[in-house]
Amino acid sequence: MTTPAHIAMFSIAAHGHVNPSLEVIRELVARGHRVTYGIPPAFAEKVARTGALPVPYTSTLPGPDADPEAWGTTLLDNVEPFLDDAIQALPQLIEAYEHGGHGVPDLVLHDIASYPARVLAHRWGVPAISLSPNLVAWDGYEEEVAEPMWAEPRKTERGRAYYARFASWLAENGITRHPDPFAGRPARSIVLIPKVLQPHADRVDERVHSFVGACQGDRSAEGDWRRPAGAEKVVLVSLGSAFTKQPAFYRECVAAFGDLPGWHLVLQVGRRVDPGELGVVPANVEVRSWVPQLAILKQADLFVTHAGAGGSQEGLATVTPMIAVPQAVDQFGNADMLQGLGVARRLDTEKADAATLRATALALVDDPEVARRLEHIRADMAQEGGTPRAADLIETELPTPARRM
């Protein structure tokens, strides 16, 4: 039996980074561990519901409901805020743990975007495990993806300054690694996605990265949903939590599925779209700013998704055919992976007009091969272990016996 330990988790205030870890944290608490969770206040209540103790810190990153435009348009626009935030967050977390009564943990868990967590683990001399909510680097990733992507930014004064500042911050904290492997090559990683969503999975070092698949758990606290009487087909449209300011796309969805005999459309539009922008909405269309996504997918016949890592695996876990309409970052790759698996069709936003959406939907929901492939993938996912296996793997990395409580 594992000795109860103090485990500290760290993440950023983003749904796609926090949500995948919550069931793992809940399981660790249920096993008797004391879990603290460094997180900005916007997610403190959600973290507290797992039984973990939130350790709030002030973040300078755009909040969970910020417009995606707040992140800028270039690669450096995207990455500089994470370094800025890490530099200012680190002293807050040192104060909270070393002087604020939380104490130094036995083990650090961290989201891939939490740079301070890795510095803290080094400072404290404790093991660190990455909980990755999306794909991980494979053998050859740097040459095939990272180096071409960074080739031009590295030549600029701004790019050189970014790397110099990152390296200087690491050196100040006793870390001599280059920023790239520091950020992208953890010593130990638990991957919270199904292996089928990992590009070049056969080239991933599984001595480092363990795929445990979906860790979804009980979502009843998020609310319930009931399929309307007479709805022969249900389609959920959701672009997640960040990339929701797409009124033109939503109007195409209403035109595609509104008044389609026997169909019911649940349309999540987020908080930055006024439902009035959609025009006249037929009776079979349900417009929401937010939905209990998993509850709906368990009853849905089709999922129109931005192909974020969380939504993609929820579609797979609920054997729901998908139309993938990617918006940013890893979503394009996820959309291609889903299409390659034969369980989805990718439509880029500019091509996702009403006629194309409707034709694609009708073909997907009536295709027995799509249904067969989804069932096969769900069976494989069940063998990956999910939440219990993730907790088991974390416990194997704890010092024996745990040094602190």
XYZ file of C-alpha atoms in Angstrom:
405
model
C 0.000 0.000 0.000
C 1.334 3.424 -0.974
C 2.136 5.760 1.885
C -0.034 8.916 1.692
C 1.946 11.804 0.275
C 1.723 15.495 -0.501
C 1.328 15.872 -4.258
C 1.317 19.348 -5.820
C -0.323 19.968 -9.201
C 0.165 23.172 -11.233
C -1.722 24.462 -14.257
C -2.929 27.590 -16.044
C -6.431 29.078 -16.201
C -7.649 27.361 -19.360
C -10.421 24.782 -19.617
C -8.491 22.596 -22.034
C -5.545 22.422 -19.632
C -7.368 22.049 -16.310
C -10.301 19.773 -17.150
C -8.261 16.737 -18.300
C -6.431 16.574 -14.952
C -9.419 16.854 -12.625
C -10.431 13.188 -12.434
C -6.832 12.138 -11.832
C -6.625 14.637 -8.984
C -9.932 13.404 -7.580
C -8.632 9.828 -7.649
C -5.404 10.747 -5.871
C -7.385 12.489 -3.125
C -9.656 9.431 -2.821
C -6.539 7.298 -2.298
C -5.628 9.369 0.751
C -3.041 11.748 -0.682
C -2.964 15.406 0.243
C -3.146 17.243 -3.059
C -2.557 20.956 -3.481
C -3.210 22.606 -6.833
C -1.547 25.832 -7.948
C -4.113 27.580 -10.126
C -5.420 31.112 -10.826
C -8.598 31.979 -8.884
C -10.929 31.523 -11.886
C -10.560 27.742 -11.519
C -10.198 27.485 -7.744
C -13.786 26.362 -7.157
C -13.610 23.688 -9.856
C -10.363 22.369 -8.384
C -11.795 22.398 -4.861
C -14.632 20.085 -5.956
C -12.049 17.325 -6.518
C -11.029 17.472 -2.852
C -7.702 19.121 -3.645
C -6.698 22.371 -1.955
C -6.434 25.248 -4.451
C -3.327 27.396 -4.076
C -4.303 30.579 -5.936
C -1.789 32.702 -7.744
C -2.197 35.796 -9.894
C -1.738 35.150 -13.613
C -1.018 37.621 -16.404
C -2.264 35.279 -19.140
C -5.549 36.053 -20.927
C -8.379 34.539 -18.890
C -10.504 31.510 -19.820
C -13.176 33.698 -21.428
C -10.787 36.020 -23.253
C -11.144 36.614 -26.955
C -8.566 34.490 -28.875
C -7.342 37.728 -30.451
C -5.823 38.552 -27.058
C -3.145 35.956 -27.840
C -1.960 37.818 -30.933
C -1.289 36.388 -34.370
C 2.352 35.255 -34.525
C 4.267 32.434 -32.883
C 6.121 34.845 -30.614
C 2.822 36.518 -29.722
C 1.619 33.094 -28.578
C 4.646 31.994 -26.538
C 5.922 35.177 -24.909
C 2.928 35.481 -22.529
C 3.695 32.045 -21.050
C 7.250 33.064 -20.200
C 6.129 36.435 -18.825
C 3.543 34.698 -16.671
C 5.987 32.070 -15.435
C 8.537 34.649 -14.344
C 6.014 36.611 -12.290
C 4.180 33.524 -10.948
C 7.236 31.689 -9.622
C 7.850 33.974 -6.606
C 4.167 33.745 -5.676
C 4.277 29.948 -5.663
C 7.569 29.828 -3.753
C 6.024 32.059 -1.111
C 2.835 29.973 -0.916
C 4.605 26.637 -0.547
C 7.764 27.493 1.366
C 6.386 30.189 3.652
C 2.597 30.010 3.373
C 2.054 26.761 5.215
C 1.572 24.341 2.322
C 5.033 22.847 2.637
C 7.305 21.276 0.048
C 5.543 18.374 -1.715
C 6.827 14.873 -2.317
C 6.044 15.047 -6.017
C 5.087 17.707 -8.579
C 2.475 17.195 -11.286
C 2.173 19.840 -13.956
C 0.362 20.814 -17.091
C 2.563 21.230 -20.156
C 2.114 25.033 -20.000
C 3.176 25.387 -16.352
C 6.848 26.340 -16.553
C 7.078 27.345 -12.861
C 6.178 23.797 -11.789
C 9.305 22.363 -13.406
C 11.466 25.025 -11.796
C 9.884 24.326 -8.409
C 10.493 20.572 -8.726
C 14.151 21.284 -9.495
C 14.389 23.721 -6.578
C 12.842 21.199 -4.196
C 14.665 18.147 -5.520
C 11.446 16.159 -6.038
C 10.189 14.152 -9.033
C 8.076 15.950 -11.647
C 5.510 14.382 -13.957
C 3.892 16.126 -16.907
C 0.162 15.546 -17.347
C -0.225 16.231 -21.048
C -3.737 17.116 -22.268
C -2.703 16.751 -25.906
C -0.070 15.273 -28.197
C 3.549 14.808 -27.131
C 6.822 14.998 -29.028
C 7.940 11.952 -30.971
C 11.402 10.942 -32.152
C 12.102 13.425 -34.941
C 9.578 16.035 -33.764
C 12.168 18.777 -33.471
C 13.492 18.276 -36.999
C 10.071 17.805 -38.602
C 7.959 20.359 -36.737
C 9.726 22.601 -34.232
C 12.767 23.670 -36.242
C 10.830 24.630 -39.421
C 8.254 26.466 -37.292
C 10.933 28.437 -35.424
C 13.338 29.000 -38.321
C 12.205 32.543 -39.105
C 11.333 33.777 -35.572
C 14.783 32.712 -34.335
C 16.415 35.028 -36.876
C 14.644 38.091 -35.508
C 15.863 40.321 -32.701
C 12.629 39.632 -30.856
C 13.094 35.869 -31.193
C 16.683 36.000 -29.966
C 15.613 38.147 -27.028
C 12.893 35.640 -26.119
C 15.325 32.732 -26.006
C 17.931 34.765 -24.118
C 15.395 35.776 -21.484
C 14.107 32.207 -21.146
C 17.628 30.786 -20.768
C 18.575 33.495 -18.273
C 15.501 32.752 -16.129
C 16.314 29.052 -16.105
C 19.959 29.709 -15.229
C 18.916 31.980 -12.347
C 17.033 28.986 -10.986
C 19.894 26.518 -11.420
C 18.673 24.896 -14.648
C 21.135 24.575 -17.522
C 18.840 22.952 -20.098
C 17.994 24.782 -23.299
C 14.442 26.239 -23.206
C 13.182 23.921 -25.956
C 13.804 20.576 -24.223
C 12.923 22.154 -20.885
C 9.461 22.953 -22.233
C 8.915 20.014 -24.554
C 10.898 17.028 -23.298
C 9.834 16.055 -19.758
C 11.626 13.265 -17.940
C 8.265 11.610 -17.223
C 4.875 12.181 -18.817
C 1.376 10.787 -18.475
C -0.606 11.493 -21.618
C -4.301 12.110 -21.041
C -5.445 11.338 -24.579
C -6.089 8.046 -26.381
C -3.065 6.800 -28.258
C -5.050 6.858 -31.513
C -4.980 10.686 -31.363
C -1.173 10.811 -31.099
C 0.649 11.532 -34.387
C 3.497 9.105 -35.096
C 2.594 7.110 -31.997
C 5.021 4.377 -33.018
C 7.864 6.905 -32.630
C 6.948 8.074 -29.121
C 9.283 6.933 -26.342
C 6.923 5.052 -24.042
C 9.608 4.807 -21.366
C 8.855 8.513 -20.897
C 5.270 8.913 -22.126
C 2.458 6.662 -20.851
C -0.863 6.931 -22.685
C -3.779 6.423 -20.313
C -6.587 7.665 -22.549
C -9.647 9.589 -21.471
C -10.027 10.393 -17.759
C -13.582 11.694 -17.812
C -15.301 10.510 -14.638
C -18.594 11.773 -13.276
C -19.704 15.055 -14.839
C -23.102 15.274 -13.126
C -22.032 18.495 -11.388
C -21.966 20.153 -14.820
C -25.680 19.534 -15.317
C -27.838 17.127 -17.265
C -29.563 17.128 -20.640
C -32.512 15.194 -21.996
C -33.122 14.281 -25.606
C -36.359 15.975 -26.722
C -39.316 13.758 -27.528
C -39.498 13.090 -31.225
C -35.834 13.869 -31.907
C -34.698 11.061 -34.194
C -31.210 12.584 -34.605
C -29.371 14.951 -32.276
C -26.413 17.040 -33.418
C -24.235 19.029 -31.027
C -22.229 21.965 -32.388
C -19.493 23.273 -30.105
C -16.242 25.075 -30.827
C -15.072 24.635 -27.237
C -14.430 27.478 -24.828
C -11.958 29.748 -26.622
C -12.748 29.931 -30.334
C -16.465 30.564 -30.086
C -16.813 33.980 -31.721
C -18.084 32.576 -35.023
C -21.628 33.893 -35.673
C -21.387 33.333 -39.437
C -20.514 29.669 -38.912
C -23.353 29.242 -36.428
C -25.795 30.697 -38.964
C -24.640 28.063 -41.450
C -25.276 25.376 -38.827
C -28.798 26.691 -38.226
C -29.407 26.671 -41.973
C -28.003 23.131 -42.251
C -29.984 21.506 -39.450
C -32.846 23.862 -38.667
C -36.152 22.353 -39.762
C -34.378 19.192 -40.970
C -37.117 16.596 -40.337
C -36.470 14.491 -37.241
C -33.288 16.388 -36.260
C -32.599 18.454 -33.128
C -29.668 20.871 -33.043
C -27.918 21.895 -29.811
C -25.809 24.932 -30.635
C -23.246 26.184 -28.104
C -22.247 29.711 -29.094
C -20.147 30.780 -26.106
C -20.336 34.075 -24.258
C -19.131 36.359 -27.042
C -22.002 35.759 -29.483
C -25.451 37.263 -29.022
C -28.101 34.695 -30.044
C -29.826 37.560 -31.844
C -26.978 37.470 -34.380
C -28.267 34.113 -35.597
C -31.500 35.489 -37.024
C -34.704 33.455 -36.889
C -34.037 30.170 -35.076
C -36.372 27.225 -35.829
C -38.053 25.309 -33.014
C -35.724 22.322 -33.395
C -32.655 24.463 -32.591
C -31.512 24.913 -28.982
C -29.067 27.821 -28.542
C -26.910 27.858 -25.399
C -23.900 29.851 -24.241
C -22.611 26.717 -22.508
C -23.682 23.049 -22.426
C -22.890 19.911 -20.399
C -21.051 18.520 -23.388
C -20.426 14.948 -22.277
C -24.048 14.490 -21.159
C -25.242 15.545 -24.604
C -22.688 13.478 -26.501
C -23.863 10.338 -24.717
C -27.183 10.865 -26.493
C -26.048 12.570 -29.708
C -25.817 11.152 -33.209
C -23.333 13.719 -34.530
C -20.754 16.106 -33.082
C -19.623 19.195 -34.985
C -16.434 20.086 -33.115
C -13.352 22.280 -33.352
C -11.354 19.086 -32.694
C -9.701 20.171 -29.480
C -8.051 17.290 -27.659
C -10.793 17.136 -25.020
C -13.709 17.229 -27.418
C -12.067 14.785 -29.814
C -11.631 12.118 -27.184
C -15.132 12.724 -25.809
C -16.487 12.078 -29.290
C -14.488 8.865 -29.481
C -15.488 7.736 -25.988
C -19.184 8.236 -26.755
C -18.894 6.649 -30.250
C -20.193 9.842 -31.882
C -19.378 10.544 -35.553
C -17.748 13.943 -35.944
C -17.445 16.804 -38.364
C -14.161 18.485 -37.409
C -13.966 22.224 -38.070
C -10.547 23.159 -36.610
C -9.867 26.720 -35.486
C -6.286 26.895 -34.151
C -3.116 25.228 -32.844
C -3.321 21.414 -32.457
C -6.913 21.233 -33.715
C -5.858 20.940 -37.363
C -3.731 17.920 -36.597
C -6.466 16.388 -34.438
C -8.978 16.864 -37.245
C -6.677 15.049 -39.648
C -6.155 12.228 -37.149
C -9.917 11.796 -36.677
C -10.490 11.769 -40.418
C -7.672 9.263 -40.859
C -9.341 6.996 -38.305
C -12.451 6.990 -40.454
C -14.718 8.445 -37.765
C -14.897 12.084 -38.881
C -14.746 14.425 -41.823
C -12.653 17.580 -41.724
C -14.200 20.794 -43.029
C -12.245 24.025 -42.846
C -14.368 26.930 -41.598
C -14.538 28.711 -44.938
C -15.898 25.557 -46.599
C -18.365 24.669 -43.851
C -21.455 26.115 -45.518
C -24.953 24.836 -44.822
C -25.184 22.547 -47.840
C -21.801 20.923 -47.148
C -22.517 20.512 -43.447
C -25.869 18.860 -44.152
C -24.536 16.502 -46.834
C -21.570 15.504 -44.690
C -23.782 14.921 -41.665
C -26.253 12.715 -43.494
C -23.440 10.608 -44.932
C -21.695 10.169 -41.570
C -24.633 9.207 -39.381
C -25.842 6.544 -41.799
C -22.443 4.943 -42.469
C -22.137 1.552 -40.719
C -18.369 1.525 -41.238
C -18.030 4.739 -39.223
C -20.066 3.158 -36.424
C -17.923 0.017 -36.536
C -14.683 1.972 -36.345
C -15.941 4.040 -33.415
C -16.889 0.919 -31.475
C -13.472 -0.598 -32.160
C -11.713 2.557 -30.938
C -13.841 2.706 -27.795
C -12.888 -0.887 -26.974
C -9.200 -0.069 -27.426
C -9.530 3.051 -25.279
C -11.033 0.999 -22.459
C -7.802 -0.997 -22.320
C -5.631 2.092 -21.790
C -6.600 2.322 -18.140
C -7.865 5.891 -17.780
C -7.960 7.498 -14.357
C -6.999 4.471 -12.201
C -3.935 3.725 -14.318
C -2.874 7.373 -14.290
C -3.032 7.384 -10.489
C -1.137 4.085 -10.317
C 1.646 5.485 -12.497
C 1.875 8.634 -10.395
C 2.153 6.600 -7.206
C 5.040 4.585 -8.645
C 7.032 7.829 -8.940
C 6.545 8.790 -5.285
C 9.578 8.524 -2.988
C 9.387 5.434 -0.767
C 8.292 6.134 1.843
C 6.853 9.576 1.127
C 8.959 12.063 3.024
C 6.428 14.736 3.842
C 2.754 15.076 4.723
